[in-house]
mmCIF file of C-alpha atoms and ligand atoms in Angstrom:
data_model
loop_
_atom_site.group_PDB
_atom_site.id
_atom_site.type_symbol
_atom_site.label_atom_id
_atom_site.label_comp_id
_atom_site.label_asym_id
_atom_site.label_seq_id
_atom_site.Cartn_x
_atom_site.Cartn_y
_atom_site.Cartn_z
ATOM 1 C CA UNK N 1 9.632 0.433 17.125
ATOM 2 C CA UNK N 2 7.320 -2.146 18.790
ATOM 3 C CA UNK N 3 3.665 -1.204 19.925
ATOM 4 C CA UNK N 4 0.729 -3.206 21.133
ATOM 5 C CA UNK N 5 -1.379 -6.179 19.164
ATOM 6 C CA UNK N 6 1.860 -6.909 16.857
ATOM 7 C CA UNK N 7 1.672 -3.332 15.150
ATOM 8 C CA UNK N 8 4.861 -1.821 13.710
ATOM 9 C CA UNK N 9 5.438 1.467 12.377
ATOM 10 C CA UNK N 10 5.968 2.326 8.757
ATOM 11 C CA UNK N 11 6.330 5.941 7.914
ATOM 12 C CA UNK N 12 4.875 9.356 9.785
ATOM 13 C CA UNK N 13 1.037 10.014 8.661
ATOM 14 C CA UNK N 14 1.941 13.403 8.140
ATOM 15 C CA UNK N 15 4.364 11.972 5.144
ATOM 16 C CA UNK N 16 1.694 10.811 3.139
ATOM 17 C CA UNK N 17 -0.655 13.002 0.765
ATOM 18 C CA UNK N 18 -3.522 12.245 -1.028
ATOM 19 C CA UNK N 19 -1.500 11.835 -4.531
ATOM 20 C CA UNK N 20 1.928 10.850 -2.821
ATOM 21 C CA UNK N 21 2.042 7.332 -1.915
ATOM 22 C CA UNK N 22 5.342 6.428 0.752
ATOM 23 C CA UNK N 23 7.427 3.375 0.341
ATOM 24 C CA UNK N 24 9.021 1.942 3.234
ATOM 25 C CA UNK N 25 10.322 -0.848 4.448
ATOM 26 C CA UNK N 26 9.977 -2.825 7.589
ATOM 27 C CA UNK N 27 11.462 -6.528 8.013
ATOM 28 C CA UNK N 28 12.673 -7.162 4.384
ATOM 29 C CA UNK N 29 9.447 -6.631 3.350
ATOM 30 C CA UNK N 30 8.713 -2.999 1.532
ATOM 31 C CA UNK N 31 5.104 -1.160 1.526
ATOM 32 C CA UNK N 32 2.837 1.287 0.272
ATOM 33 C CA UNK N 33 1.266 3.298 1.928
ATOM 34 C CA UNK N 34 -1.892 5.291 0.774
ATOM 35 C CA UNK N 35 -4.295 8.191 1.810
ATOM 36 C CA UNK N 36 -7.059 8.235 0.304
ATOM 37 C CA UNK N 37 -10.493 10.405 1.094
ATOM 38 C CA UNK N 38 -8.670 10.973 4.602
ATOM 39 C CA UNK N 39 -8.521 7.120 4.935
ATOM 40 C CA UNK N 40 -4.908 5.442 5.126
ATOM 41 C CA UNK N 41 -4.542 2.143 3.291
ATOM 42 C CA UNK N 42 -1.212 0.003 2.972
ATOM 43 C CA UNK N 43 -0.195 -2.530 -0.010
ATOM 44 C CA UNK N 44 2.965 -4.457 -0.817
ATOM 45 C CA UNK N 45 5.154 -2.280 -3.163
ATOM 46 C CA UNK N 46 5.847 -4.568 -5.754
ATOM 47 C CA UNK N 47 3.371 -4.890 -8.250
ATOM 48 C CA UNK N 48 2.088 -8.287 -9.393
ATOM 49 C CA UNK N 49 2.935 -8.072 -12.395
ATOM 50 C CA UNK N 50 6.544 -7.391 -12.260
ATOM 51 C CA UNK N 51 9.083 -4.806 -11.434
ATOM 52 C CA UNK N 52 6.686 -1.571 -10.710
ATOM 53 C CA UNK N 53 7.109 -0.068 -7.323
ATOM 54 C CA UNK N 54 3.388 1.105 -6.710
ATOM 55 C CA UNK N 55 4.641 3.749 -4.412
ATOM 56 C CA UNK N 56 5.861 5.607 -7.314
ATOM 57 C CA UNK N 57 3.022 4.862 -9.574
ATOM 58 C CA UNK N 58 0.072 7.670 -10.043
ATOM 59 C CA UNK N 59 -2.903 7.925 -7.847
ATOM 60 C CA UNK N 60 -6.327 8.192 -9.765
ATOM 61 C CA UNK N 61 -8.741 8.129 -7.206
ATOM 62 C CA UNK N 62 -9.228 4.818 -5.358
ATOM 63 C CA UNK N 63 -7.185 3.369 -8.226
ATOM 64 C CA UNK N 64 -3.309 3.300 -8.618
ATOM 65 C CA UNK N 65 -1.858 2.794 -11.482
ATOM 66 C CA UNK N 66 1.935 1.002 -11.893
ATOM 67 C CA UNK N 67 4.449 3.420 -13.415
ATOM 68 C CA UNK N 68 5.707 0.303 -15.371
ATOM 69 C CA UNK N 69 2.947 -1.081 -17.447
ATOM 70 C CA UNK N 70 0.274 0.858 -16.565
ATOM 71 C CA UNK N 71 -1.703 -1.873 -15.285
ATOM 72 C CA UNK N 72 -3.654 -0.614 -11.792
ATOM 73 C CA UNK N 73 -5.723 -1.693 -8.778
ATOM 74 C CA UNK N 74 -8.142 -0.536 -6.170
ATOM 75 C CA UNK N 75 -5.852 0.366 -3.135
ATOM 76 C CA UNK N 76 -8.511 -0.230 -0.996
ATOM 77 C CA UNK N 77 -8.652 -4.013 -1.780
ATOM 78 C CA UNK N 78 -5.331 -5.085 -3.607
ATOM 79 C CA UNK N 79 -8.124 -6.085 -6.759
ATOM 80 C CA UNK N 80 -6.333 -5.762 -9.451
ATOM 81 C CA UNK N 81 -8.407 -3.693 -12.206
ATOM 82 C CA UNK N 82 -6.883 -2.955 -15.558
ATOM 83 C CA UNK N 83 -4.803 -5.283 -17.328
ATOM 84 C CA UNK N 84 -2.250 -6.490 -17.402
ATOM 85 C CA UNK N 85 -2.295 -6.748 -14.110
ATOM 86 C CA UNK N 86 -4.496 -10.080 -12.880
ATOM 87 C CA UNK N 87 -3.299 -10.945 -9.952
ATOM 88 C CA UNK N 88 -4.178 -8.871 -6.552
ATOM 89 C CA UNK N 89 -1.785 -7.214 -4.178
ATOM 90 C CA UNK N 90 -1.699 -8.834 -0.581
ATOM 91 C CA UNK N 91 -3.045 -5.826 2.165
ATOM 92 C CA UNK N 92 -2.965 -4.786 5.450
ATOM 93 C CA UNK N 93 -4.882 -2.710 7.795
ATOM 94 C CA UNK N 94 -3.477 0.667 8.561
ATOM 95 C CA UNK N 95 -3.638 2.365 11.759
ATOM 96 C CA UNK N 96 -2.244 5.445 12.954
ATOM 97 C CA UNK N 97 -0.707 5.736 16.654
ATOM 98 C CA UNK N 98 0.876 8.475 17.689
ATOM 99 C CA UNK N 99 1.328 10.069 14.041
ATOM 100 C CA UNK N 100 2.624 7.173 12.935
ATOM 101 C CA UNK N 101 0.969 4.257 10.105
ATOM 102 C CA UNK N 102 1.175 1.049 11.533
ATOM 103 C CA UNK N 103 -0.122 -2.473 10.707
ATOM 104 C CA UNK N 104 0.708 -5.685 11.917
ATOM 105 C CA UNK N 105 2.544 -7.426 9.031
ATOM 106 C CA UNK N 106 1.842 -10.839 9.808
ATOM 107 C CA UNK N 107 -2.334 -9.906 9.130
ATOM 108 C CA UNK N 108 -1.549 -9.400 5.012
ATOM 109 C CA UNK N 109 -4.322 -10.009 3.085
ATOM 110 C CA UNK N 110 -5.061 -10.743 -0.523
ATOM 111 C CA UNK N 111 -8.463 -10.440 -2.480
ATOM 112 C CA UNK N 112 -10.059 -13.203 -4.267
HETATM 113 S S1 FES K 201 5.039 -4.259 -13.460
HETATM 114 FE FE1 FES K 201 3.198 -3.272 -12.820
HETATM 115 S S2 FES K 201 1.918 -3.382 -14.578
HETATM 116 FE FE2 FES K 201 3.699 -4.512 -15.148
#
């Protein structure tokens, strides 16, 4: 599915709950995708630090925490913030058209 500005779809909104991230993939690439406080957010899946697919991690908050070593970080940034994670996850900018998540996956960004 192509839309406008570059954006591509990654999952339905309606998919994703407050303490259920989605993973899906799109180009090779695979992605989180968040709600949080009615606010969508998307991440890379793969944590950082190693093998952890962040979709299936536990939502605490604004936080998410890796179901592999526990480390976590702020889905709104990509910061990582409890060890031993150190390294932040690259983000994008989620939209919703048409009931859909979307972001442009060339506009990834990473936190300092
Ligand atoms: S793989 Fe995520 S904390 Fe180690």
């Amino acid at each position: 599915m192509s839309l406008e500005d570059g954006l591509q779809a990654l999952c339905d909104a309606s998919a994703v709950e407050e303490d259920t991230p989605v993973r899906a993939e799109l180009g090779g690439e695979a992605y989180a995708v968040f709600l949080v406080e009615g606010a969508f957010y998307v991440t890379q899946d793969l944590c950082t630090h190693g093998p952890g697919s962040l979709a299936e991690g536990f939502v605490e908050g604004c936080e998410i925490e890796c179901p592999f070593h526990q480390g976590k970080f702020d889905i709104r940034t990509g910061a990582p913030t409890a060890a031993p994670c150190t390294e932040a996850l690259r983000t994008w900018e989620a939209r919703v058209v048409d009931g859909k998540v979307c972001i442009n996956p060339v506009e990834g960004r990473k936190a300092a």
